[in-house]
Short mmCIF file of C-alpha atoms in Angstrom, two decimals:
data_model
loop_
_atom_site.label_atom_id
_atom_site.label_comp_id
_atom_site.label_asym_id
_atom_site.label_seq_id
_atom_site.Cartn_x
_atom_site.Cartn_y
_atom_site.Cartn_z
CA MET L 578 103.56 66.10 87.92
CA ASP L 579 100.25 66.81 89.65
CA LEU L 580 100.67 70.52 90.31
CA HIS L 581 97.58 70.67 92.50
CA SER L 582 98.98 67.99 94.76
CA PHE L 583 102.36 69.71 94.70
CA SER L 584 100.89 73.01 95.85
CA ASN L 585 99.10 71.30 98.74
CA ASP L 586 102.13 69.27 99.84
CA THR L 587 103.86 71.96 101.86
CA ASP L 588 106.83 69.78 102.81
CA HIS L 589 107.44 69.02 99.13
CA VAL L 590 107.29 72.72 98.25
CA VAL L 591 109.79 73.61 100.96
CA GLU L 592 112.18 70.86 99.89
CA ALA L 593 111.88 71.78 96.21
CA ASP L 594 112.68 75.37 97.13
CA ARG L 595 115.62 74.33 99.30
CA ALA L 596 117.01 72.10 96.57
CA HIS L 597 116.53 74.29 93.50
CA VAL L 598 115.73 77.97 94.16
CA TRP L 599 118.57 80.50 94.37
CA HIS L 600 117.06 83.26 96.52
CA HIS L 601 117.88 86.92 96.06
CA LEU L 602 120.12 88.68 98.57
CA SER L 603 120.39 85.53 100.67
CA GLN L 604 123.13 83.48 102.26
CA HIS L 605 121.96 79.90 101.75
CA LYS L 606 124.14 78.14 104.33
CA PRO L 607 121.45 78.50 107.05
CA TYR L 608 118.92 76.75 104.79
CA GLU L 609 120.79 73.52 105.43
CA THR L 610 119.26 73.49 108.89
CA ILE L 611 116.27 75.85 108.73
CA ASP L 612 113.43 76.13 106.22
CA PRO L 613 113.41 78.91 103.64
CA ARG L 614 110.46 81.24 104.11
CA ILE L 615 107.79 80.82 101.41
CA ILE L 616 105.00 83.39 101.07
CA VAL L 617 101.82 81.92 99.64
CA GLU L 618 99.08 84.54 99.90
CA GLY L 619 98.53 88.24 100.35
CA ARG L 620 95.50 90.43 101.02
CA GLY L 621 95.61 94.14 101.66
CA LEU L 622 98.58 94.82 103.92
CA ARG L 623 99.00 91.23 105.10
CA VAL L 624 100.75 88.13 103.81
CA TRP L 625 100.72 84.51 104.94
CA ASP L 626 103.61 82.09 104.76
CA ILE L 627 103.41 78.41 103.88
CA LYS L 628 103.06 77.50 107.56
CA GLY L 629 99.97 79.68 107.82
CA LYS L 630 101.55 82.47 109.84
CA GLU L 631 100.16 85.95 109.18
CA HIS L 632 102.45 88.96 108.80
CA ILE L 633 101.89 92.69 108.45
CA ASP L 634 104.06 93.78 105.54
CA GLY L 635 105.91 96.96 106.43
CA VAL L 636 108.11 96.97 103.32
CA SER L 637 105.64 96.32 100.46
CA GLY L 638 106.85 92.94 99.28
CA GLY L 639 110.26 93.12 100.91
CA VAL L 640 111.63 95.56 98.34
CA TRP L 641 109.22 98.53 98.34
CA THR L 642 107.03 97.39 95.45
CA VAL L 643 103.41 96.53 96.31
CA ASN L 644 102.18 100.13 96.66
CA VAL L 645 98.46 99.36 96.31
CA GLY L 646 98.51 96.23 98.44
CA TYR L 647 97.82 92.57 97.75
CA GLY L 648 94.82 90.82 96.20
CA ARG L 649 93.72 93.48 93.70
CA GLU L 650 91.43 91.45 91.45
CA ARG L 651 90.87 94.32 89.01
CA ILE L 652 94.58 94.36 88.20
CA SER L 653 94.88 90.61 87.75
CA LYS L 654 91.74 90.55 85.61
CA ALA L 655 93.01 93.39 83.41
CA VAL L 656 96.29 91.54 82.93
CA ALA L 657 94.54 88.24 82.14
CA ASP L 658 92.20 89.87 79.64
CA GLN L 659 95.06 91.68 77.93
CA LEU L 660 97.27 88.58 77.72
CA THR L 661 94.46 86.62 76.13
CA LYS L 662 93.96 89.31 73.50
CA MET L 663 97.60 90.24 72.79
CA CYS L 664 100.35 89.11 75.15
CA PHE L 665 103.48 90.44 73.51
CA PHE L 666 105.05 92.16 70.58
CA GLY L 667 108.58 93.55 70.44
CA GLY L 668 108.92 97.22 71.22
CA MET L 669 109.59 98.22 67.62
CA ALA L 670 105.78 98.22 67.37
CA GLY L 671 103.26 99.69 69.77
CA THR L 672 100.45 98.14 71.80
CA ILE L 673 97.21 99.60 73.10
CA PRO L 674 98.09 99.38 76.82
CA GLY L 675 101.58 100.73 76.09
CA ALA L 676 100.14 103.77 74.33
CA ARG L 677 97.45 104.33 76.96
CA PHE L 678 99.79 104.12 79.93
CA SER L 679 102.44 106.35 78.35
CA GLU L 680 99.80 109.06 78.00
CA MET L 681 98.55 108.58 81.57
CA LEU L 682 102.08 108.58 82.93
CA THR L 683 103.39 111.66 81.17
CA ASP L 684 100.23 113.51 82.21
CA LYS L 685 101.54 113.14 85.78
CA MET L 686 105.01 114.36 84.78
CA PRO L 687 104.77 117.84 83.20
CA GLY L 688 107.77 118.54 80.99
CA LEU L 689 108.46 114.89 80.24
CA ASP L 690 107.10 113.32 77.11
CA ARG L 691 108.58 109.99 76.00
CA VAL L 692 108.37 106.57 77.68
CA TYR L 693 110.81 103.75 76.97
CA TYR L 694 109.54 100.44 78.38
CA ALA L 695 111.72 97.78 79.98
CA ASN L 696 111.23 95.30 82.79
CA SER L 697 113.36 96.24 85.82
CA GLY L 698 114.72 99.29 87.57
CA SER L 699 118.30 98.26 86.82
CA GLU L 700 117.44 98.01 83.15
CA ALA L 701 115.63 101.35 83.12
CA ASN L 702 118.73 103.03 84.54
CA GLU L 703 120.93 101.26 81.99
CA LYS L 704 118.76 102.80 79.26
CA GLY L 705 119.33 106.25 80.73
CA PHE L 706 123.08 105.67 80.88
CA LYS L 707 123.14 104.42 77.29
CA MET L 708 121.21 107.45 76.10
CA VAL L 709 123.80 109.72 77.70
CA ARG L 710 126.66 107.80 76.10
CA GLN L 711 125.05 107.85 72.65
CA ILE L 712 124.33 111.59 72.94
CA SER L 713 127.99 112.05 73.84
CA HIS L 714 129.16 110.35 70.64
CA LYS L 715 126.52 111.84 68.37
CA HIS L 716 126.42 115.43 69.64
CA HIS L 717 129.57 116.09 71.67
CA GLY L 718 132.30 114.36 69.70
CA GLY L 719 132.71 111.73 72.41
CA LYS L 720 132.91 114.28 75.21
CA LYS L 721 130.33 114.63 78.00
CA SER L 722 130.26 110.86 78.51
CA LYS L 723 130.88 110.73 82.27
CA ILE L 724 128.00 110.00 84.60
CA LEU L 725 128.01 111.33 88.15
CA PHE L 726 126.33 109.39 90.95
CA ARG L 727 126.07 109.98 94.68
CA GLU L 728 127.56 108.20 97.67
CA ARG L 729 124.90 106.06 99.41
CA ASP L 730 122.60 106.00 96.34
CA TYR L 731 121.84 102.76 94.49
CA HIS L 732 120.73 102.34 90.89
CA GLY L 733 120.57 98.62 90.22
CA THR L 734 122.41 95.36 90.04
CA THR L 735 123.80 95.07 86.51
CA ILE L 736 127.51 95.77 86.08
CA SER L 737 126.98 99.29 84.72
CA ALA L 738 124.33 100.04 87.33
CA LEU L 739 126.77 98.87 89.99
CA SER L 740 129.35 101.17 88.41
CA ALA L 741 127.00 103.92 89.63
CA SER L 742 126.53 102.39 93.06
CA GLY L 743 127.26 104.56 96.06
CA GLN L 744 127.03 101.48 98.30
CA GLU L 745 130.37 99.70 98.59
CA GLU L 746 129.03 96.37 99.79
CA ARG L 747 126.50 96.15 96.97
CA SER L 748 129.23 96.45 94.35
CA ALA L 749 132.03 94.59 96.18
CA GLN L 750 133.57 91.68 94.23
CA TYR L 751 131.77 92.55 90.99
CA GLY L 752 134.45 94.71 89.38
CA PRO L 753 136.08 95.71 87.18
CA PHE L 754 133.36 98.22 86.45
CA THR L 755 132.28 100.28 83.48
CA PRO L 756 134.57 103.32 83.19
CA GLY L 757 133.31 106.89 83.24
CA PHE L 758 131.21 106.77 86.42
CA VAL L 759 132.26 109.28 89.07
CA GLN L 760 131.00 109.54 92.66
CA VAL L 761 129.94 112.74 94.45
CA PRO L 762 129.51 113.04 98.25
CA HIS L 763 126.31 112.16 100.10
CA CYS L 764 123.85 114.72 101.50
CA LEU L 765 122.90 113.10 104.83
CA GLU L 766 122.68 116.02 107.26
CA TYR L 767 122.73 113.68 110.28
CA ARG L 768 126.21 112.61 109.24
CA SER L 769 127.35 115.98 107.92
CA GLN L 770 130.90 115.75 106.63
CA ASP L 771 131.99 118.99 108.33
CA GLY L 772 129.42 119.47 111.09
CA THR L 773 127.32 122.09 109.30
CA VAL L 774 123.53 121.68 109.27
CA GLY L 775 120.43 123.10 107.62
CA GLU L 776 120.68 125.30 104.57
CA GLU L 777 124.39 125.83 105.18
CA TYR L 778 124.91 122.09 104.88
CA ALA L 779 122.66 121.96 101.79
CA ALA L 780 124.83 124.60 100.12
CA LYS L 781 128.03 122.76 101.01
CA ALA L 782 126.66 119.39 99.87
CA ALA L 783 125.73 120.93 96.52
CA GLN L 784 129.08 122.70 96.34
CA ALA L 785 130.74 119.31 96.77
CA ILE L 786 129.01 118.23 93.54
CA GLU L 787 130.26 121.32 91.77
CA ASP L 788 133.77 120.64 93.04
CA VAL L 789 133.65 117.23 91.34
CA ILE L 790 132.28 118.77 88.15
CA LEU L 791 135.12 121.28 88.05
CA ARG L 792 137.71 118.65 88.91
CA GLU L 793 136.56 116.32 86.15
CA GLY L 794 135.81 119.12 83.67
CA PRO L 795 132.24 120.17 82.79
CA ASP L 796 132.82 119.26 79.13
CA THR L 797 133.38 115.62 80.17
CA ILE L 798 130.14 115.16 82.16
CA GLY L 799 126.92 114.08 80.48
CA SER L 800 124.56 113.43 83.38
CA LEU L 801 124.04 113.46 87.12
CA CYS L 802 122.05 110.46 88.39
CA LEU L 803 120.46 110.80 91.82
CA GLU L 804 117.67 109.27 93.89
CA PRO L 805 115.21 111.98 95.01
CA ILE L 806 115.32 110.45 98.48
CA THR L 807 118.07 107.90 99.02
CA ALA L 808 116.43 104.56 99.79
CA GLY L 809 118.62 101.61 100.73
CA GLY L 810 121.45 103.94 101.72
CA GLY L 811 119.50 105.05 104.78
CA ILE L 812 116.31 106.99 103.82
CA ILE L 813 118.05 110.30 103.20
CA VAL L 814 115.87 113.35 102.57
CA PRO L 815 118.13 116.07 101.13
CA PRO L 816 118.21 119.27 103.20
CA LYS L 817 116.21 122.30 102.12
CA GLY L 818 117.85 124.14 99.24
CA TYR L 819 119.90 121.18 98.04
CA TRP L 820 117.74 120.28 95.06
CA ASP L 821 117.43 123.91 93.91
CA ARG L 822 121.21 124.13 93.76
CA VAL L 823 121.51 120.77 91.98
CA GLN L 824 119.13 122.00 89.29
CA GLU L 825 121.18 125.18 88.90
CA LEU L 826 124.40 123.19 88.50
CA CYS L 827 122.92 120.96 85.81
CA ARG L 828 121.72 123.96 83.81
CA LYS L 829 124.93 125.90 84.33
CA TYR L 830 127.13 123.09 83.02
CA ASN L 831 124.73 121.55 80.47
CA ILE L 832 124.43 118.29 82.40
CA LEU L 833 121.37 116.09 82.03
CA LEU L 834 119.58 115.49 85.33
CA HIS L 835 118.64 111.82 85.65
CA ILE L 836 116.40 111.07 88.65
CA ASP L 837 116.01 107.46 89.75
CA GLU L 838 112.42 107.03 90.98
CA VAL L 839 112.53 103.22 91.12
CA VAL L 840 111.61 103.31 94.82
CA CYS L 841 110.06 106.77 95.29
CA GLY L 842 107.81 106.78 92.24
CA LEU L 843 104.05 106.29 92.13
CA GLY L 844 103.06 107.85 95.42
CA ARG L 845 105.60 106.51 97.88
CA THR L 846 106.50 109.97 99.22
CA GLY L 847 103.00 111.46 98.84
CA THR L 848 103.42 112.91 95.34
CA TRP L 849 103.40 111.00 92.07
CA PHE L 850 107.18 111.19 92.01
CA GLY L 851 109.70 112.06 94.66
CA TYR L 852 111.34 114.82 92.63
CA GLN L 853 108.01 116.65 92.62
CA GLN L 854 108.46 117.24 96.35
CA PHE L 855 111.40 119.51 95.53
CA GLY L 856 110.25 121.48 92.48
CA VAL L 857 112.95 120.31 90.08
CA GLN L 858 112.61 119.50 86.37
CA PRO L 859 114.60 116.42 85.32
CA ASP L 860 115.62 115.39 81.81
CA ILE L 861 115.45 111.63 82.46
CA VAL L 862 113.32 109.81 85.05
CA THR L 863 113.49 106.09 85.68
CA MET L 864 110.96 103.98 87.57
CA ALA L 865 109.90 100.38 88.25
CA LYS L 866 108.64 98.75 91.50
CA GLY L 867 105.42 100.69 92.28
CA VAL L 868 104.58 101.30 88.61
CA ALA L 869 102.49 98.12 88.64
CA SER L 870 102.84 97.23 92.34
CA GLY L 871 104.41 93.90 91.47
CA TYR L 872 101.40 92.57 89.56
CA ALA L 873 103.50 92.47 86.38
CA ALA L 874 107.07 93.29 85.45
CA ILE L 875 107.51 96.80 84.04
CA SER L 876 109.95 99.67 84.19
CA CYS L 877 110.07 102.97 82.36
CA CYS L 878 112.76 105.39 81.31
CA VAL L 879 110.95 108.68 80.68
CA THR L 880 112.62 111.61 78.93
CA THR L 881 111.93 115.08 77.68
CA ASN L 882 111.28 115.63 73.99
CA ALA L 883 114.59 117.52 73.92
CA VAL L 884 116.41 114.29 74.78
CA PHE L 885 114.26 112.28 72.38
CA GLU L 886 114.92 114.67 69.48
CA MET L 887 118.65 114.05 69.74
CA PHE L 888 118.05 110.55 68.38
CA LYS L 889 116.15 111.67 65.26
CA ASP L 890 118.45 111.91 62.23
CA ASP L 891 117.62 109.76 59.23
CA THR L 892 120.85 110.75 57.47
CA ASP L 893 122.83 108.62 59.95
CA HIS L 894 121.98 104.92 60.10
CA LEU L 895 123.35 104.73 63.68
CA SER L 896 121.57 107.79 65.05
CA TYR L 897 118.48 106.10 66.55
CA PHE L 898 118.51 104.50 70.01
CA ARG L 899 119.73 101.03 69.10
CA ASP L 900 118.42 99.30 72.17
CA ILE L 901 115.78 96.71 72.93
CA SER L 902 114.29 95.24 76.08
CA THR L 903 112.58 92.02 75.04
CA PHE L 904 110.02 92.02 77.82
CA GLY L 905 109.50 95.72 77.45
CA GLY L 906 107.15 94.47 74.74
CA CYS L 907 105.02 92.45 77.15
CA THR L 908 101.57 93.98 77.49
CA ALA L 909 101.01 92.72 81.03
CA GLY L 910 103.16 95.52 82.45
CA PRO L 911 101.32 98.54 81.09
CA ALA L 912 97.95 96.80 81.51
CA ALA L 913 98.70 96.35 85.22
CA ALA L 914 100.18 99.86 85.47
CA ILE L 915 96.99 101.45 84.11
CA GLU L 916 94.83 99.83 86.79
CA ASN L 917 97.46 100.52 89.44
CA MET L 918 97.43 104.23 88.60
CA LEU L 919 93.62 104.33 88.60
CA ILE L 920 93.56 102.74 92.06
CA LEU L 921 96.07 105.27 93.36
CA GLN L 922 93.81 108.05 92.07
CA GLU L 923 90.41 106.65 92.98
CA GLU L 924 91.40 105.71 96.53
CA ASN L 925 93.39 108.91 97.17
CA LEU L 926 96.44 106.88 98.11
CA LEU L 927 98.88 109.73 97.52
CA GLU L 928 97.01 111.71 100.15
CA ASN L 929 96.95 108.68 102.41
CA SER L 930 100.69 108.29 102.00
CA THR L 931 101.15 111.88 103.14
CA ASP L 932 98.73 111.65 106.07
CA MET L 933 99.86 108.23 107.28
CA GLY L 934 103.47 109.25 106.76
CA VAL L 935 102.96 111.95 109.37
CA HIS L 936 101.54 109.35 111.77
CA LEU L 937 104.40 106.92 111.08
CA LYS L 938 107.02 109.57 111.84
CA GLU L 939 105.15 110.61 114.99
CA ASN L 940 105.24 107.00 116.15
CA LEU L 941 108.96 106.71 115.36
CA HIS L 942 109.69 109.95 117.19
CA GLY L 943 107.78 108.49 120.12
CA LEU L 944 110.08 105.48 120.04
CA MET L 945 113.04 107.86 119.84
CA ASP L 946 111.86 109.53 123.05
CA LYS L 947 111.67 106.11 124.71
CA HIS L 948 114.80 104.43 123.32
CA ARG L 949 118.18 106.15 123.47
CA TRP L 950 119.32 103.83 120.68
CA ILE L 951 117.41 105.81 118.03
CA GLY L 952 119.62 108.68 116.90
CA ASP L 953 117.60 110.04 113.98
CA VAL L 954 114.19 109.65 112.33
CA ARG L 955 113.75 110.77 108.73
CA GLY L 956 111.57 110.23 105.69
CA MET L 957 108.66 111.52 103.66
CA GLY L 958 105.27 109.94 103.09
CA LEU L 959 105.11 106.22 103.79
CA PHE L 960 108.86 106.00 103.44
CA ALA L 961 110.77 106.36 106.69
CA GLY L 962 113.91 105.31 108.49
CA ALA L 963 115.16 105.20 112.07
CA GLU L 964 118.94 105.23 112.43
CA LEU L 965 120.21 103.23 115.42
CA VAL L 966 123.27 104.37 117.36
CA LEU L 967 125.10 103.23 120.49
CA ASP L 968 125.56 106.82 121.66
CA ARG L 969 123.68 109.89 120.44
CA ASP L 970 126.65 112.17 121.03
CA THR L 971 129.23 110.12 119.13
CA LYS L 972 126.63 108.68 116.70
CA GLU L 973 128.49 105.37 116.74
CA PRO L 974 126.30 102.95 114.73
CA VAL L 975 124.62 99.97 116.33
CA PRO L 976 126.37 96.86 114.92
CA GLU L 977 124.67 95.30 111.90
CA LYS L 978 124.10 91.97 113.71
CA GLN L 979 122.01 93.68 116.36
CA VAL L 980 120.04 95.61 113.73
CA ALA L 981 119.36 92.30 111.98
CA ALA L 982 118.26 90.82 115.30
CA ILE L 983 115.67 93.59 115.68
CA VAL L 984 114.34 92.85 112.19
CA ALA L 985 114.22 89.13 113.03
CA ASP L 986 112.41 89.80 116.31
CA CYS L 987 109.77 91.81 114.44
CA MET L 988 109.40 88.96 111.94
CA ALA L 989 108.83 86.53 114.80
CA GLN L 990 106.07 88.86 116.00
CA GLY L 991 104.48 88.73 112.54
CA VAL L 992 105.67 92.17 111.38
CA ILE L 993 107.99 92.57 108.40
CA ILE L 994 110.30 95.59 108.44
CA GLY L 995 113.54 96.31 106.61
CA ALA L 996 117.03 97.57 107.40
CA THR L 997 120.01 98.85 105.48
CA ASN L 998 122.15 95.81 104.77
CA ARG L 999 125.14 94.94 102.60
CA SER L 1000 125.35 98.61 101.74
CA LEU L 1001 127.92 100.68 103.63
CA PRO L 1002 130.61 99.06 105.78
CA GLY L 1003 129.93 99.98 109.40
CA TYR L 1004 126.77 101.94 108.61
CA ASN L 1005 124.12 99.30 108.01
CA ASN L 1006 122.22 100.59 111.02
CA THR L 1007 118.95 102.10 109.80
CA LEU L 1008 115.55 100.44 110.18
CA LEU L 1009 113.42 100.94 107.05
CA PHE L 1010 109.66 101.32 106.70
CA ALA L 1011 107.70 101.45 103.45
CA PRO L 1012 104.29 99.78 103.91
CA PRO L 1013 101.69 99.69 101.14
CA LEU L 1014 100.03 103.05 100.61
CA ILE L 1015 96.73 101.64 101.91
CA ALA L 1016 98.14 101.55 105.47
CA THR L 1017 95.95 102.78 108.33
CA LYS L 1018 96.92 104.23 111.69
CA ASP L 1019 96.15 100.88 113.30
CA ASP L 1020 98.47 99.10 110.86
CA LEU L 1021 101.26 101.56 111.56
CA ASN L 1022 100.70 101.30 115.32
CA GLN L 1023 101.12 97.53 115.10
CA ILE L 1024 104.33 97.94 113.11
CA THR L 1025 105.92 100.42 115.50
CA ASP L 1026 104.69 98.50 118.58
CA ALA L 1027 106.59 95.48 117.27
CA VAL L 1028 109.71 97.62 116.78
CA ASP L 1029 109.34 98.94 120.33
CA GLN L 1030 109.30 95.40 121.72
CA ALA L 1031 112.15 94.27 119.49
CA ILE L 1032 114.45 97.13 120.47
CA THR L 1033 113.71 96.46 124.13
CA ARG L 1034 114.58 92.76 123.81
CA VAL L 1035 117.67 93.20 121.62
CA LEU L 1036 119.21 96.41 122.98
CA GLY L 1037 117.59 96.73 126.40
#
């Protein structure tokens, strides 16, 4: 096949895609009558589809990944140079970019010391779960094996990751699930379970976790796995005081705190990691997406030395962490991650995330003043959500089909935004915004102007 001719024959590309590609998170029935969307180029904050239409990307590659934007030649060159020199070796040996990036990464994470490489966020979380289970068998006589997770949080798409899914529609039809995963209530103040708000609600939301701990038995629970800010479950920033209490509970009951930074990590909220916004000290931190901004596949499960030391016992031939991620040994990931981190530093993109995040929320609050359909605006850094309701008093959610219509209207305008979908029955009603961290005020104005027009057309 002449690949050059293939790439220039757009009709052929579309038909090959329609005939052979199984797209993620997509119902394919419509593709019988409409063309699948194919993205062919990206520069900065903008992407172009195969028909030549330009779009502003308000969700960093559709799934909150391309933190430093598209077209970064220094990253692609670093990856190409590294692959030519040494492309891969299994993780039982080290590589130069793996060693370099682990040092750079842990320098940004005081108190954490060891980096386990894999290639997706789901896989990184699986590693954390497996560590907890092995610690249970090795150090607790099989006790402390349960893993707590939170309603509305999401930790990946493998069966065990879905066992820790707080989003019913994500996990529906994929059971039976891995036993030993136990849900705790959400901490979304806007939908407070008992009507309390502020620090009173924070205390009660944390108390709800303790209630589960006491119900299950502290000696049965090994870890608590939480997103620092819930992403696909609706952009939920925990209320003030919540994280302090969570940390206290973990220390009180000897429970490892596992924080899932797959979305929030590498500057998304304005700090290197989302948990750093709240002053907590985790035992396990997982990350993927923004680690290399999509330029190569990489994820990391980072632990304290205290966790790492529990796997060092040469008198027991089963004591080490008997796990491997084949492509955790690919050097492209850490090579891309090194350049990605340098760009974040050199261009002050964490600061830009903070500053532009303020502007984004101001714009969304402006839309809230204009449109009665917006019930709540929340977020941190360039990570924000606007929850749509039919009535602000009752907080009845706007139906998912209308939310999807707003997203589609924005797409037709050349602006890509996101929305909660296939997550919580009846509550897939939050518009999501997570543009690359290079976004300017003008970019954000164009994004929210498109939302303004879309809401007007769809909801009136």
